Amino acid sequence: MEINPVKGTHDIIGDEAEMYSFYEYDCRLMAELFGYKEIRTPIIEHTPLFLRSVGESSDIVTKEMYTFDDKGGRSLTLRPELTAGVMRSIVSNKLHANADLPLKYFYCGPCFRYERPQAGRYRQFHQFGVETVGVSSYLSDVEVIILGKRILESLGIDKVKVLINSLGDEESREAYRKALKEYFAKHIDKMCGDCKRRFEINPLRILDCKVPEDQEFIAGAPKMKDYLSDAAKLYMDNVEEALRKAGIDFEVDDNLVRGLDYYTGVVFEYHMEDDDIGAIGAGGHYKNLLKEVGGPDLEGVGLSFGLERLHYVFTKYHEERPQSGPDFYLMPMNDEAVDLAFSLADILRSNGFAAEMNYEPKSFKSSFKIAERKRSKFAIIIGEDEIAKKQITVKNLKTQEQSSVNTDDMLMVLRSMLEEYIQAQNVEEAEVK
Ligand code: AMP
C-alpha cells in the first residue's frame, strides 16, 4: 500500500532544499548583522503556553493546533509559531537575569497549523524570525521592520509593500473594542459563525475575516486610528518618521490586525506589490507576552518570514540560482577501474572536491549522459589505457576539451583546471548581467 504524504505537508528535495538553506543562511547573516543570536527551542510545548500567548480568540488556537495527549496524559501541541516557545525559553532559562537587555534572538524551524492547504499555505511550513525583548523604545520596532526589508533586499526581492498599523495601547484598545462592539451588534446576526464567536471573545479579530459577504460590514466599521490615545498616536508617529528617515516605503493599513492575540501597539506585514500570495513576513510589538507566560514585565517586538512564501516569491521573480553539481564525475570503464575510481573519489573528497562516480562500468555514451544530467563540471575517464599509463583522462564538460593527467600530479592539475573553469564561468555570468 502506498503511503502518501500528510495533507498540507511537502517534501523539499535536492536543489529545492539547497535553496531553502540559502534563504536560511541569508536571513541568518542579516540577523547577525543586527546583533541577533540563534535560539533553538523544541517543536513540542505544553498546550497552555499557546492558549496564554497566541490567545484563545485566535483562529490558530480555536481550530488550527495539532494538540494531543502524550503517554503520560499531558496535553502537548506542535508549535504553530515560534515566538511563544522563545518566550517560554527566556523564562525557563532566566535569560533576562544575566544579560544586557534587550535580548535579541533569531530562530528557524518548522511550524504546524491545521489550515486549509492552498497556494502558499501549508500544514507544516517553516519560519525564520527574530525577537527583541526588553526595550520599550519605538526604535526597536523600527529596527525590526528595517531588518525584514533588508532581508528581502538581500534576496533580491524588491517590489515589496510594507504595511503597518497601530493596535494602540490598553486604553486605546479598550475604547476601540467598545466602539466595535456597538457597531457590530447591529450586524452580527448577518455575519459568519466565526465572526459571531469573535464578537463574543475579541471583536477586533472580526476585521481579519475573509468571508466575502462580511466585507461590507467590515468596511463600515470604526477605525482604530480614531481611538488611539495621545501616547499611542505619538508612538506611531515616531515609528513612521523613523521609517521615512531610513528610506523605507510603507503604507498605513487600518485593517491590519494580525492573527495572534499577543500583539499590542505597532504591527506590520510584508506583501508583494503585484501578487496575492498573502504576507511573506509579519510581526509586531507585544507588551504583555513575556509576563503572560510567567516572565518579568518586559515588552518585545518580533518578526517572522515564511520560508515557503520566500521561496515562492524568489523563484517567481528571479532566475533560480545556478544549480550545483559535482566538480568531477568518475567514469570507470572496467572492473579494475571501478576500484581505482573509488579510491580516487575518496582522495578528491578529502581534498575538498565534490566527486561522484559510476559504481559499475558503463558505456561512454551513458556515462557522459549521467555526468551531464548531474551537471558535473568535469568527467574523469579511467579505462585500460589509463590504468596501464597511470593516468586519468579529464574532460571539461562545458568546452569539451580533454587531456591526460598523471595520477601522481592529479590533485595539483585538477585544482588548477577547476579554478580555470570557475573563472570562465564568472566571466560568462558577468557578461550576461
Ligand atoms: P504568523 O505567525 O501568522 O504571523 O505568520 C508569519 C509568516 O509565516 C506569514 O507571513 C507567512 O509567511 C508564514 N505562514 C503563516 N502561516 C503559514 C502557512 N500555513 N503556510 C505557509 N506559511 C505560513
CSV table of C-alpha atoms and ligand atoms in Angstrom, one decimal:
chain,number,residue,atom,x,y,z
A,1,MET,CA,0.0,0.0,0.0
A,2,GLU,CA,1.4,3.4,-0.9
A,3,ILE,CA,1.6,5.8,2.0
A,4,ASN,CA,1.0,9.4,0.9
A,5,PRO,CA,2.5,12.5,2.5
A,6,VAL,CA,0.2,14.0,5.1
A,7,LYS,CA,-2.2,16.6,3.6
A,8,GLY,CA,-0.6,20.1,3.6
A,9,THR,CA,2.9,18.8,4.1
A,10,HIS,CA,5.6,18.7,1.4
A,11,ASP,CA,9.0,17.2,0.8
A,12,ILE,CA,11.8,19.6,0.0
A,13,ILE,CA,14.4,17.8,-2.1
A,14,GLY,CA,17.8,18.3,-3.6
A,15,ASP,CA,18.1,21.6,-5.5
A,16,GLU,CA,15.0,23.0,-3.8
A,17,ALA,CA,16.4,22.1,-0.3
A,18,GLU,CA,19.6,23.8,-1.3
A,19,MET,CA,17.5,27.0,-2.0
A,20,TYR,CA,15.9,26.8,1.4
A,21,SER,CA,19.3,26.5,3.0
A,22,PHE,CA,20.3,29.6,1.0
A,23,TYR,CA,17.3,31.6,2.3
A,24,GLU,CA,18.1,30.5,5.9
A,25,TYR,CA,21.7,31.4,5.5
A,26,ASP,CA,20.8,34.8,4.1
A,27,CYS,CA,18.3,35.6,6.8
A,28,ARG,CA,20.8,34.4,9.5
A,29,LEU,CA,23.6,36.6,8.1
A,30,MET,CA,21.4,39.6,8.1
A,31,ALA,CA,20.0,39.0,11.6
A,32,GLU,CA,23.6,38.5,12.9
A,33,LEU,CA,24.5,41.9,11.4
A,34,PHE,CA,21.7,43.3,13.6
A,35,GLY,CA,23.1,41.6,16.7
A,36,TYR,CA,20.7,38.6,17.0
A,37,LYS,CA,22.0,35.3,18.3
A,38,GLU,CA,20.4,31.9,17.5
A,39,ILE,CA,17.9,30.2,19.7
A,40,ARG,CA,16.6,26.6,19.0
A,41,THR,CA,13.5,25.6,21.0
A,42,PRO,CA,11.5,22.3,21.0
A,43,ILE,CA,8.9,21.6,18.4
A,44,ILE,CA,6.5,20.4,21.1
A,45,GLU,CA,5.4,22.6,24.0
A,46,HIS,CA,2.7,22.3,26.7
A,47,THR,CA,-0.6,23.3,25.2
A,48,PRO,CA,-1.4,26.1,27.8
A,49,LEU,CA,1.7,28.0,26.5
A,50,PHE,CA,-0.2,28.7,23.2
A,51,LEU,CA,-3.5,29.3,24.9
A,52,ARG,CA,-1.9,32.0,27.0
A,53,SER,CA,0.2,33.6,24.3
A,54,VAL,CA,-1.2,33.1,20.8
A,55,GLY,CA,-4.6,33.5,22.5
A,56,GLU,CA,-7.9,31.8,22.9
A,57,SER,CA,-9.6,34.1,20.4
A,58,SER,CA,-7.2,33.5,17.6
A,59,ASP,CA,-8.0,31.1,14.7
A,60,ILE,CA,-4.8,29.3,15.5
A,61,VAL,CA,-5.9,28.2,18.9
A,62,THR,CA,-9.6,27.7,18.2
A,63,LYS,CA,-9.1,25.5,15.1
A,64,GLU,CA,-5.6,25.0,13.8
A,65,MET,CA,-3.5,23.4,16.5
A,66,TYR,CA,-2.1,19.9,16.4
A,67,THR,CA,-2.8,19.0,20.0
A,68,PHE,CA,-2.5,15.6,21.5
A,69,ASP,CA,-2.1,13.8,24.9
A,70,ASP,CA,1.2,12.1,25.3
A,71,LYS,CA,1.5,8.7,27.0
A,72,GLY,CA,1.7,10.5,30.4
A,73,GLY,CA,-1.6,12.2,29.8
A,74,ARG,CA,0.0,15.7,29.3
A,75,SER,CA,-1.6,17.9,26.6
A,76,LEU,CA,1.1,18.8,24.1
A,77,THR,CA,1.0,20.9,21.0
A,78,LEU,CA,3.2,21.0,17.9
A,79,ARG,CA,4.2,24.6,17.8
A,80,PRO,CA,2.1,26.7,15.4
A,81,GLU,CA,4.7,29.5,15.6
A,82,LEU,CA,8.0,30.1,17.4
A,83,THR,CA,7.5,33.3,19.4
A,84,ALA,CA,5.7,31.6,22.3
A,85,GLY,CA,8.5,29.0,22.6
A,86,VAL,CA,11.1,31.7,22.6
A,87,MET,CA,9.3,33.5,25.4
A,88,ARG,CA,8.9,30.2,27.4
A,89,SER,CA,12.6,29.6,26.9
A,90,ILE,CA,13.6,33.1,28.2
A,91,VAL,CA,11.6,32.3,31.3
A,92,SER,CA,12.7,28.7,31.8
A,93,ASN,CA,16.4,29.7,31.4
A,94,LYS,CA,16.1,33.1,33.1
A,95,LEU,CA,17.8,34.6,30.1
A,96,HIS,CA,16.7,38.1,31.2
A,97,ALA,CA,18.6,37.8,34.5
A,98,ASN,CA,22.2,37.7,33.4
A,99,ALA,CA,22.2,39.6,30.1
A,100,ASP,CA,22.2,43.1,29.0
A,101,LEU,CA,18.8,44.0,27.6
A,102,PRO,CA,17.4,43.8,25.1
A,103,LEU,CA,17.7,40.1,24.4
A,104,LYS,CA,18.0,39.5,20.7
A,105,TYR,CA,17.3,36.0,19.3
A,106,PHE,CA,16.7,34.6,15.8
A,107,TYR,CA,15.2,31.2,15.1
A,108,CYS,CA,14.4,29.0,12.2
A,109,GLY,CA,12.3,25.9,12.0
A,110,PRO,CA,9.1,24.0,11.2
A,111,CYS,CA,5.7,25.1,12.4
A,112,PHE,CA,2.3,23.2,12.2
A,113,ARG,CA,-1.1,24.6,11.6
A,114,TYR,CA,-4.2,22.7,10.7
A,115,GLU,CA,-5.2,25.1,7.9
A,116,ARG,CA,-6.9,24.5,4.6
A,117,PRO,CA,-4.0,23.9,2.2
A,118,GLN,CA,-3.7,26.3,-0.7
A,119,ALA,CA,-1.1,28.2,-2.6
A,120,GLY,CA,1.5,29.4,0.0
A,121,ARG,CA,-0.4,27.8,2.8
A,122,TYR,CA,0.7,24.5,4.3
A,123,ARG,CA,0.1,22.5,7.4
A,124,GLN,CA,3.8,22.1,8.0
A,125,PHE,CA,5.8,25.2,7.0
A,126,HIS,CA,9.0,26.9,8.1
A,127,GLN,CA,9.5,30.2,9.7
A,128,PHE,CA,12.6,32.4,10.2
A,129,GLY,CA,12.2,35.1,12.7
A,130,VAL,CA,13.6,37.3,15.3
A,131,GLU,CA,12.6,38.6,18.8
A,132,THR,CA,13.9,41.6,20.6
A,133,VAL,CA,12.9,41.6,24.2
A,134,GLY,CA,13.4,44.1,27.0
A,135,VAL,CA,13.3,47.5,25.3
A,136,SER,CA,10.3,49.9,25.0
A,137,SER,CA,11.7,52.4,22.6
A,138,TYR,CA,9.9,52.8,19.3
A,139,LEU,CA,13.3,52.4,17.7
A,140,SER,CA,13.2,48.6,18.4
A,141,ASP,CA,10.1,48.3,16.3
A,142,VAL,CA,11.6,50.3,13.6
A,143,GLU,CA,14.8,48.3,13.6
A,144,VAL,CA,12.9,45.0,13.2
A,145,ILE,CA,10.9,46.5,10.3
A,146,ILE,CA,14.1,47.6,8.7
A,147,LEU,CA,15.7,44.2,9.2
A,148,GLY,CA,12.8,42.5,7.4
A,149,LYS,CA,13.2,44.9,4.5
A,150,ARG,CA,16.9,44.3,4.4
A,151,ILE,CA,16.5,40.5,4.4
A,152,LEU,CA,14.1,40.8,1.4
A,153,GLU,CA,16.5,43.2,-0.4
A,154,SER,CA,19.5,40.9,0.2
A,155,LEU,CA,17.5,38.1,-1.5
A,156,GLY,CA,16.9,40.5,-4.4
A,157,ILE,CA,13.2,40.6,-3.6
A,158,ASP,CA,12.0,44.2,-4.3
A,159,LYS,CA,8.5,45.2,-5.3
A,160,VAL,CA,7.6,44.8,-1.7
A,161,LYS,CA,4.8,46.6,0.1
A,162,VAL,CA,5.4,47.2,3.9
A,163,LEU,CA,2.0,47.6,5.7
A,164,ILE,CA,1.9,49.0,9.2
A,165,ASN,CA,-0.8,49.8,11.7
A,166,SER,CA,-1.1,50.5,15.4
A,167,LEU,CA,-3.3,48.4,17.6
A,168,GLY,CA,-2.8,51.0,20.3
A,169,ASP,CA,-2.1,50.7,24.0
A,170,GLU,CA,-4.6,49.2,26.5
A,171,GLU,CA,-6.5,52.5,26.9
A,172,SER,CA,-6.9,52.9,23.1
A,173,ARG,CA,-7.8,49.2,22.5
A,174,GLU,CA,-10.5,49.3,25.3
A,175,ALA,CA,-12.2,52.3,23.7
A,176,TYR,CA,-11.9,50.7,20.2
A,177,ARG,CA,-13.2,47.4,21.4
A,178,LYS,CA,-16.3,49.2,22.8
A,179,ALA,CA,-16.9,51.0,19.6
A,180,LEU,CA,-16.5,47.8,17.5
A,181,LYS,CA,-19.0,46.0,19.8
A,182,GLU,CA,-21.5,48.8,19.4
A,183,TYR,CA,-21.1,48.8,15.7
A,184,PHE,CA,-21.1,45.1,15.0
A,185,ALA,CA,-24.0,44.5,17.4
A,186,LYS,CA,-26.2,45.9,14.6
A,187,HIS,CA,-24.8,43.5,12.0
A,188,ILE,CA,-23.5,40.4,13.8
A,189,ASP,CA,-26.7,38.3,13.2
A,190,LYS,CA,-26.0,38.5,9.4
A,191,MET,CA,-22.3,37.6,9.7
A,192,CYS,CA,-20.4,34.3,9.6
A,193,GLY,CA,-20.2,31.9,12.6
A,194,ASP,CA,-16.5,32.7,13.2
A,195,CYS,CA,-17.4,36.4,13.4
A,196,LYS,CA,-20.2,35.6,15.9
A,197,ARG,CA,-17.6,33.8,18.1
A,198,ARG,CA,-15.1,36.6,17.6
A,199,PHE,CA,-17.8,39.2,18.6
A,200,GLU,CA,-18.0,37.5,22.0
A,201,ILE,CA,-14.3,36.9,22.7
A,202,ASN,CA,-12.4,39.6,20.8
A,203,PRO,CA,-14.3,41.8,18.3
A,204,LEU,CA,-11.0,43.2,16.9
A,205,ARG,CA,-10.5,39.8,15.2
A,206,ILE,CA,-13.6,40.3,13.1
A,207,LEU,CA,-11.6,42.8,11.0
A,208,ASP,CA,-9.4,39.9,9.8
A,209,CYS,CA,-12.5,37.9,8.4
A,210,LYS,CA,-12.0,36.9,4.8
A,211,VAL,CA,-15.7,35.8,4.1
A,212,PRO,CA,-16.8,37.9,1.1
A,213,GLU,CA,-20.4,38.5,2.4
A,214,ASP,CA,-19.0,40.0,5.6
A,215,GLN,CA,-16.8,42.6,3.9
A,216,GLU,CA,-19.4,45.3,3.5
A,217,PHE,CA,-20.0,45.3,7.3
A,218,ILE,CA,-16.2,45.3,8.0
A,219,ALA,CA,-15.7,48.2,5.6
A,220,GLY,CA,-18.1,50.4,7.6
A,221,ALA,CA,-16.5,49.6,11.0
A,222,PRO,CA,-14.9,52.3,13.1
A,223,LYS,CA,-11.2,52.7,12.5
A,224,MET,CA,-8.5,52.1,15.2
A,225,LYS,CA,-6.7,55.3,14.3
A,226,ASP,CA,-9.7,57.3,15.6
A,227,TYR,CA,-9.4,55.7,19.0
A,228,LEU,CA,-5.6,55.9,19.6
A,229,SER,CA,-4.6,57.6,22.9
A,230,ASP,CA,-2.2,60.5,22.6
A,231,ALA,CA,0.6,58.3,23.8
A,232,ALA,CA,-0.1,55.6,21.2
A,233,LYS,CA,-0.5,58.2,18.5
A,234,LEU,CA,2.8,59.7,19.3
A,235,TYR,CA,4.5,56.3,19.3
A,236,MET,CA,3.1,55.5,15.8
A,237,ASP,CA,4.1,59.0,14.5
A,238,ASN,CA,7.6,58.3,15.8
A,239,VAL,CA,7.7,54.9,14.0
A,240,GLU,CA,6.5,56.5,10.8
A,241,GLU,CA,9.0,59.3,11.0
A,242,ALA,CA,11.9,56.9,11.7
A,243,LEU,CA,10.9,54.6,8.8
A,244,ARG,CA,10.8,57.6,6.4
A,245,LYS,CA,14.3,58.6,7.7
A,246,ALA,CA,15.6,55.1,6.9
A,247,GLY,CA,14.1,55.3,3.4
A,248,ILE,CA,11.6,52.5,4.0
A,249,ASP,CA,8.4,53.0,1.9
A,250,PHE,CA,5.3,51.9,3.8
A,251,GLU,CA,1.5,52.2,3.8
A,252,VAL,CA,-0.6,52.5,6.9
A,253,ASP,CA,-3.4,49.9,6.7
A,254,ASP,CA,-6.2,50.5,9.2
A,255,ASN,CA,-7.5,46.9,8.9
A,256,LEU,CA,-4.2,45.2,9.7
A,257,VAL,CA,-4.9,43.4,12.9
A,258,ARG,CA,-2.7,40.2,12.7
A,259,GLY,CA,-3.9,36.7,13.7
A,260,LEU,CA,-2.2,36.4,17.0
A,261,ASP,CA,-3.7,37.8,20.2
A,262,TYR,CA,-0.4,38.9,21.8
A,263,TYR,CA,0.2,41.9,19.6
A,264,THR,CA,-0.2,45.3,21.1
A,265,GLY,CA,0.9,48.6,19.5
A,266,VAL,CA,2.6,48.6,16.2
A,267,VAL,CA,2.1,45.6,13.8
A,268,PHE,CA,3.4,45.1,10.2
A,269,GLU,CA,3.4,42.9,7.2
A,270,TYR,CA,5.4,42.5,4.0
A,271,HIS,CA,3.5,41.8,0.8
A,272,MET,CA,4.4,41.6,-2.8
A,273,GLU,CA,3.1,44.6,-4.8
A,274,ASP,CA,1.7,42.5,-7.5
A,275,ASP,CA,0.9,39.1,-6.1
A,276,ASP,CA,-1.7,37.9,-3.7
A,277,ILE,CA,0.1,35.1,-2.0
A,278,GLY,CA,-0.5,36.7,1.4
A,279,ALA,CA,2.0,38.1,3.8
A,280,ILE,CA,5.6,36.9,3.1
A,281,GLY,CA,6.5,38.1,6.6
A,282,ALA,CA,4.8,39.7,9.5
A,283,GLY,CA,5.3,40.8,13.1
A,284,GLY,CA,4.6,43.4,15.7
A,285,HIS,CA,5.1,44.7,19.2
A,286,TYR,CA,3.9,42.7,22.3
A,287,LYS,CA,3.7,44.4,25.6
A,288,ASN,CA,2.5,41.6,27.9
A,289,LEU,CA,3.5,38.4,26.3
A,290,LEU,CA,6.5,37.6,28.4
A,291,LYS,CA,4.5,38.4,31.6
A,292,GLU,CA,1.6,36.2,30.3
A,293,VAL,CA,3.9,33.2,30.2
A,294,GLY,CA,5.3,33.7,33.7
A,295,GLY,CA,8.2,36.0,33.0
A,296,PRO,CA,9.1,39.6,34.0
A,297,ASP,CA,7.3,42.6,32.7
A,298,LEU,CA,9.4,43.2,29.6
A,299,GLU,CA,8.0,44.2,26.2
A,300,GLY,CA,9.2,43.0,22.9
A,301,VAL,CA,8.9,43.0,19.2
A,302,GLY,CA,9.2,40.2,16.7
A,303,LEU,CA,9.1,39.4,13.0
A,304,SER,CA,8.8,36.1,11.1
A,305,PHE,CA,9.1,35.1,7.5
A,306,GLY,CA,7.5,32.0,6.0
A,307,LEU,CA,10.3,30.2,4.0
A,308,GLU,CA,7.7,28.6,1.7
A,309,ARG,CA,6.5,32.1,0.8
A,310,LEU,CA,10.0,33.4,0.4
A,311,HIS,CA,10.7,30.5,-2.0
A,312,TYR,CA,7.6,31.2,-4.0
A,313,VAL,CA,8.4,34.8,-4.4
A,314,PHE,CA,12.1,34.2,-5.0
A,315,THR,CA,11.5,31.7,-7.8
A,316,LYS,CA,8.7,33.7,-9.3
A,317,TYR,CA,10.6,36.9,-9.6
A,318,HIS,CA,14.1,35.8,-10.0
A,319,GLU,CA,16.0,33.3,-12.0
A,320,GLU,CA,16.9,30.4,-9.9
A,321,ARG,CA,20.4,30.2,-8.6
A,322,PRO,CA,22.7,28.1,-10.7
A,323,GLN,CA,22.1,24.6,-9.6
A,324,SER,CA,25.1,22.8,-8.2
A,325,GLY,CA,26.6,19.6,-9.4
A,326,PRO,CA,29.8,17.7,-8.6
A,327,ASP,CA,33.2,19.0,-9.7
A,328,PHE,CA,34.2,15.6,-11.1
A,329,TYR,CA,32.3,12.6,-12.3
A,330,LEU,CA,34.4,9.5,-12.4
A,331,MET,CA,33.6,7.1,-15.2
A,332,PRO,CA,35.4,3.7,-14.8
A,333,MET,CA,35.3,1.6,-18.0
A,334,ASN,CA,36.1,-1.9,-16.4
A,335,ASP,CA,36.0,-3.6,-13.0
A,336,GLU,CA,39.6,-2.8,-12.2
A,337,ALA,CA,39.0,0.9,-12.9
A,338,VAL,CA,36.0,0.8,-10.6
A,339,ASP,CA,38.3,0.1,-7.6
A,340,LEU,CA,40.7,2.8,-8.7
A,341,ALA,CA,37.9,5.3,-9.3
A,342,PHE,CA,36.6,4.6,-5.8
A,343,SER,CA,40.0,5.3,-4.2
A,344,LEU,CA,40.4,8.5,-6.4
A,345,ALA,CA,37.0,9.7,-5.4
A,346,ASP,CA,38.0,9.4,-1.8
A,347,ILE,CA,41.2,11.3,-2.3
A,348,LEU,CA,39.4,14.0,-4.2
A,349,ARG,CA,36.7,14.4,-1.5
A,350,SER,CA,39.4,14.5,1.3
A,351,ASN,CA,40.9,17.4,-0.6
A,352,GLY,CA,37.7,19.4,-0.8
A,353,PHE,CA,36.5,18.4,-4.3
A,354,ALA,CA,32.9,17.2,-4.9
A,355,ALA,CA,33.2,13.9,-6.6
A,356,GLU,CA,30.7,11.3,-7.8
A,357,MET,CA,31.2,8.1,-9.8
A,358,ASN,CA,29.6,5.1,-11.5
A,359,TYR,CA,29.8,2.1,-9.2
A,360,GLU,CA,29.8,-0.3,-12.2
A,361,PRO,CA,31.5,0.0,-15.6
A,362,LYS,CA,29.1,1.7,-18.2
A,363,SER,CA,29.4,2.7,-21.8
A,364,PHE,CA,30.9,6.1,-22.7
A,365,LYS,CA,27.6,7.3,-24.1
A,366,SER,CA,25.5,6.5,-21.0
A,367,SER,CA,28.3,7.7,-18.6
A,368,PHE,CA,28.5,11.1,-20.3
A,369,LYS,CA,24.8,11.4,-20.2
A,370,ILE,CA,24.7,10.8,-16.4
A,371,ALA,CA,27.6,13.2,-15.9
A,372,GLU,CA,25.7,15.9,-17.8
A,373,ARG,CA,22.5,15.3,-16.1
A,374,LYS,CA,24.3,15.6,-12.7
A,375,ARG,CA,25.7,18.9,-14.0
A,376,SER,CA,29.2,17.8,-13.3
A,377,LYS,CA,31.9,20.3,-14.4
A,378,PHE,CA,34.4,17.6,-15.5
A,379,ALA,CA,34.3,13.9,-16.4
A,380,ILE,CA,37.2,11.7,-15.4
A,381,ILE,CA,37.6,8.6,-17.6
A,382,ILE,CA,39.5,5.6,-16.4
A,383,GLY,CA,39.9,2.6,-18.8
A,384,GLU,CA,42.5,0.0,-19.6
A,385,ASP,CA,44.9,2.5,-21.3
A,386,GLU,CA,44.7,4.9,-18.4
A,387,ILE,CA,45.5,2.2,-15.9
A,388,ALA,CA,48.5,1.0,-17.9
A,389,LYS,CA,49.9,4.5,-18.1
A,390,LYS,CA,49.0,5.5,-14.6
A,391,GLN,CA,46.9,8.4,-16.0
A,392,ILE,CA,43.3,9.6,-16.0
A,393,THR,CA,41.6,11.4,-18.9
A,394,VAL,CA,39.8,14.6,-17.8
A,395,LYS,CA,37.2,16.2,-20.0
A,396,ASN,CA,35.8,19.7,-19.4
A,397,LEU,CA,32.1,19.1,-20.0
A,398,LYS,CA,31.5,22.8,-21.0
A,399,THR,CA,34.3,23.2,-23.5
A,400,GLN,CA,34.6,19.5,-24.3
A,401,GLU,CA,38.4,19.9,-24.0
A,402,GLN,CA,40.1,16.7,-23.0
A,403,SER,CA,43.6,16.0,-21.6
A,404,SER,CA,45.6,13.2,-19.9
A,405,VAL,CA,46.8,13.8,-16.4
A,406,ASN,CA,49.3,11.6,-14.5
A,407,THR,CA,47.7,10.2,-11.3
A,408,ASP,CA,50.7,11.5,-9.3
A,409,ASP,CA,50.0,15.1,-10.3
A,410,MET,CA,46.3,14.7,-10.2
A,411,LEU,CA,45.4,16.9,-7.3
A,412,MET,CA,47.5,19.9,-8.4
A,413,VAL,CA,46.4,19.7,-12.1
A,414,LEU,CA,42.7,19.2,-11.3
A,415,ARG,CA,42.7,22.1,-8.8
A,416,SER,CA,44.1,24.4,-11.5
A,417,MET,CA,41.6,23.1,-14.1
A,418,LEU,CA,38.7,23.7,-11.7
A,419,GLU,CA,40.0,27.2,-10.9
A,420,GLU,CA,40.1,28.0,-14.7
A,421,TYR,CA,36.6,26.6,-15.1
A,422,ILE,CA,35.2,28.8,-12.3
A,423,GLN,CA,36.9,31.9,-13.6
A,424,ALA,CA,35.5,31.3,-17.1
A,425,GLN,CA,32.0,30.8,-15.5
A,426,ASN,CA,32.3,34.1,-13.6
A,427,VAL,CA,33.3,36.0,-16.7
A,428,GLU,CA,30.3,34.4,-18.6
A,429,GLU,CA,27.9,35.4,-15.7
A,430,ALA,CA,29.2,38.9,-15.6
A,431,GLU,CA,28.7,39.3,-19.4
A,432,VAL,CA,25.1,38.0,-19.1
A,433,LYS,CA,24.4,40.7,-16.4
B,1,AMP,P1,2.2,34.5,11.6
B,1,AMP,O1,3.0,33.6,12.5
B,1,AMP,O2,0.8,34.0,11.4
B,1,AMP,O3,2.3,35.9,11.9
B,1,AMP,O4,2.9,34.3,10.1
B,1,AMP,C1,4.1,34.8,9.8
B,1,AMP,C2,4.5,34.3,8.4
B,1,AMP,O5,4.5,32.9,8.4
B,1,AMP,C3,3.5,34.7,7.4
B,1,AMP,O6,3.8,35.9,6.9
B,1,AMP,C4,3.7,33.6,6.3
B,1,AMP,O7,4.9,33.9,5.5
B,1,AMP,C5,4.1,32.4,7.1
B,1,AMP,N1,2.9,31.5,7.3
B,1,AMP,C6,2.0,31.5,8.2
B,1,AMP,N2,1.1,30.5,8.1
B,1,AMP,C7,1.6,29.8,7.1
B,1,AMP,C8,1.1,28.6,6.4
B,1,AMP,N3,0.0,27.9,6.9
B,1,AMP,N4,1.8,28.1,5.4
B,1,AMP,C9,2.9,28.7,5.0
B,1,AMP,N5,3.4,29.9,5.5
B,1,AMP,C10,2.7,30.4,6.6
